[in-house]
Every structure is written in structure tokens, then in C-alpha cells.
């Protein structure tokens, strides 16, 4: 089987994150604008690859004031660094039906290697004849390693924002048409 290209459908996908807040709770959010492709060779996973670009200004935690702070130079500095990118360097079999996607994640022009624990959830056709594939992936990063160092000490001890960020991806992708591949 040859490599099949799948374009991420942002209207049916999600890029989510969770971070500790004030040590005692968690804040969840997502990015609303992103693009990417999955090139999948199910017979030779090592021939597969993933690329993605996320618009930092599209961050959404449900609180406008917090989102504006996250877009500021204290965090993502969206005006200076408008995108977060991921480029896989290796895809390999993981536990059970899963696979591991190792790649370079770039935030604020800082690039670090991360490993996504991923799973293909299935393939099917939508009512309009498009072939769709669904994937799920997760990883965690230390935000300080990417230059996201802003914090505030709390009177009772600890800090306002945790360092560990849990990242979850729910991806639905559309199989590229033969004409798309030739272009």
C-alpha cells in the first residue's frame, strides 16, 4: 500500500490543552485555527509523517482577559510568533493498536523534540463521498522549555500557572483526492 495523504479538517478536529492553575485546579483551553496533513503508510509506518501549524492568536480558554494575556509577550507573543509548528521525524508502532509520532515542536522559535502517543480510530465515508480518518494523540510538555516562563508566586505557596501542559489532539482528516496530490 502506498502512502495516503490526509488533510486535517479543522471543523471536525480539536487541539486542546490543560494546565494546573493555583496548584489546586486546572484550566482547559484550545486553539481554534490550525492546519496540517497526515501522510500514512499503514504497511510501513516509518514511511508516514505528520505536519501541523497552529495559529497562536486563536487560543481560547473561554475567558477573554486570560486569552489576551496568553497572546501577549508574557506567554505566546502572538504578534511576534504567530504560529506553533510540528514536524514529525519518526513514526513507529506503539503499544497495542497505537503508534508513536516523534517530532519537532516549535513554540516562540524554540524547537524541542516531543513524542505523541497516537491511535487511528477508524476510516469511513461521509454523506458526500469523502473518505475520512480519525486520529487521537496526546503528549505533555514543560512550558518553560519553550520560553513560556511567566508566573506569579502565590501567598500560600506554589505558583499561579503550572509548568506541565497536557496536550490532546482529536483529529478528523479528509483523504486527499488524486488531483490534490498531483498539484
mmCIF file of C-alpha atoms in Angstrom, residues 8 10 15 31-37 50-56 58 82-87 104-106:
data_model
loop_
_atom_site.group_PDB
_atom_site.id
_atom_site.type_symbol
_atom_site.label_atom_id
_atom_site.label_comp_id
_atom_site.label_asym_id
_atom_site.label_seq_id
_atom_site.Cartn_x
_atom_site.Cartn_y
_atom_site.Cartn_z
ATOM 1 C CA UNK A 8 -6.756 17.807 8.733
ATOM 2 C CA UNK A 10 -10.311 21.839 11.481
ATOM 3 C CA UNK A 15 -6.236 20.933 19.630
ATOM 4 C CA UNK A 31 -6.677 26.604 19.626
ATOM 5 C CA UNK A 32 -9.388 27.387 17.091
ATOM 6 C CA UNK A 33 -7.262 27.760 13.926
ATOM 7 C CA UNK A 34 -4.855 25.108 12.669
ATOM 8 C CA UNK A 35 -3.938 23.169 9.541
ATOM 9 C CA UNK A 36 -1.978 20.030 8.851
ATOM 10 C CA UNK A 37 -1.503 16.815 6.945
ATOM 11 C CA UNK A 50 2.678 14.452 10.209
ATOM 12 C CA UNK A 51 2.885 18.237 9.862
ATOM 13 C CA UNK A 52 0.772 20.859 11.623
ATOM 14 C CA UNK A 53 0.605 24.611 12.060
ATOM 15 C CA UNK A 54 -1.405 26.286 14.841
ATOM 16 C CA UNK A 55 -2.233 29.995 14.957
ATOM 17 C CA UNK A 56 -1.242 31.235 18.440
ATOM 18 C CA UNK A 58 -6.557 31.565 18.091
ATOM 19 C CA UNK A 82 2.109 33.851 15.048
ATOM 20 C CA UNK A 83 2.387 30.070 14.758
ATOM 21 C CA UNK A 84 3.257 26.897 16.613
ATOM 22 C CA UNK A 85 4.523 24.164 14.299
ATOM 23 C CA UNK A 86 5.012 20.416 14.481
ATOM 24 C CA UNK A 87 7.019 18.321 12.010
ATOM 25 C CA UNK A 104 9.942 18.764 16.397
ATOM 26 C CA UNK A 105 7.544 21.135 18.163
ATOM 27 C CA UNK A 106 8.348 24.835 17.747
#
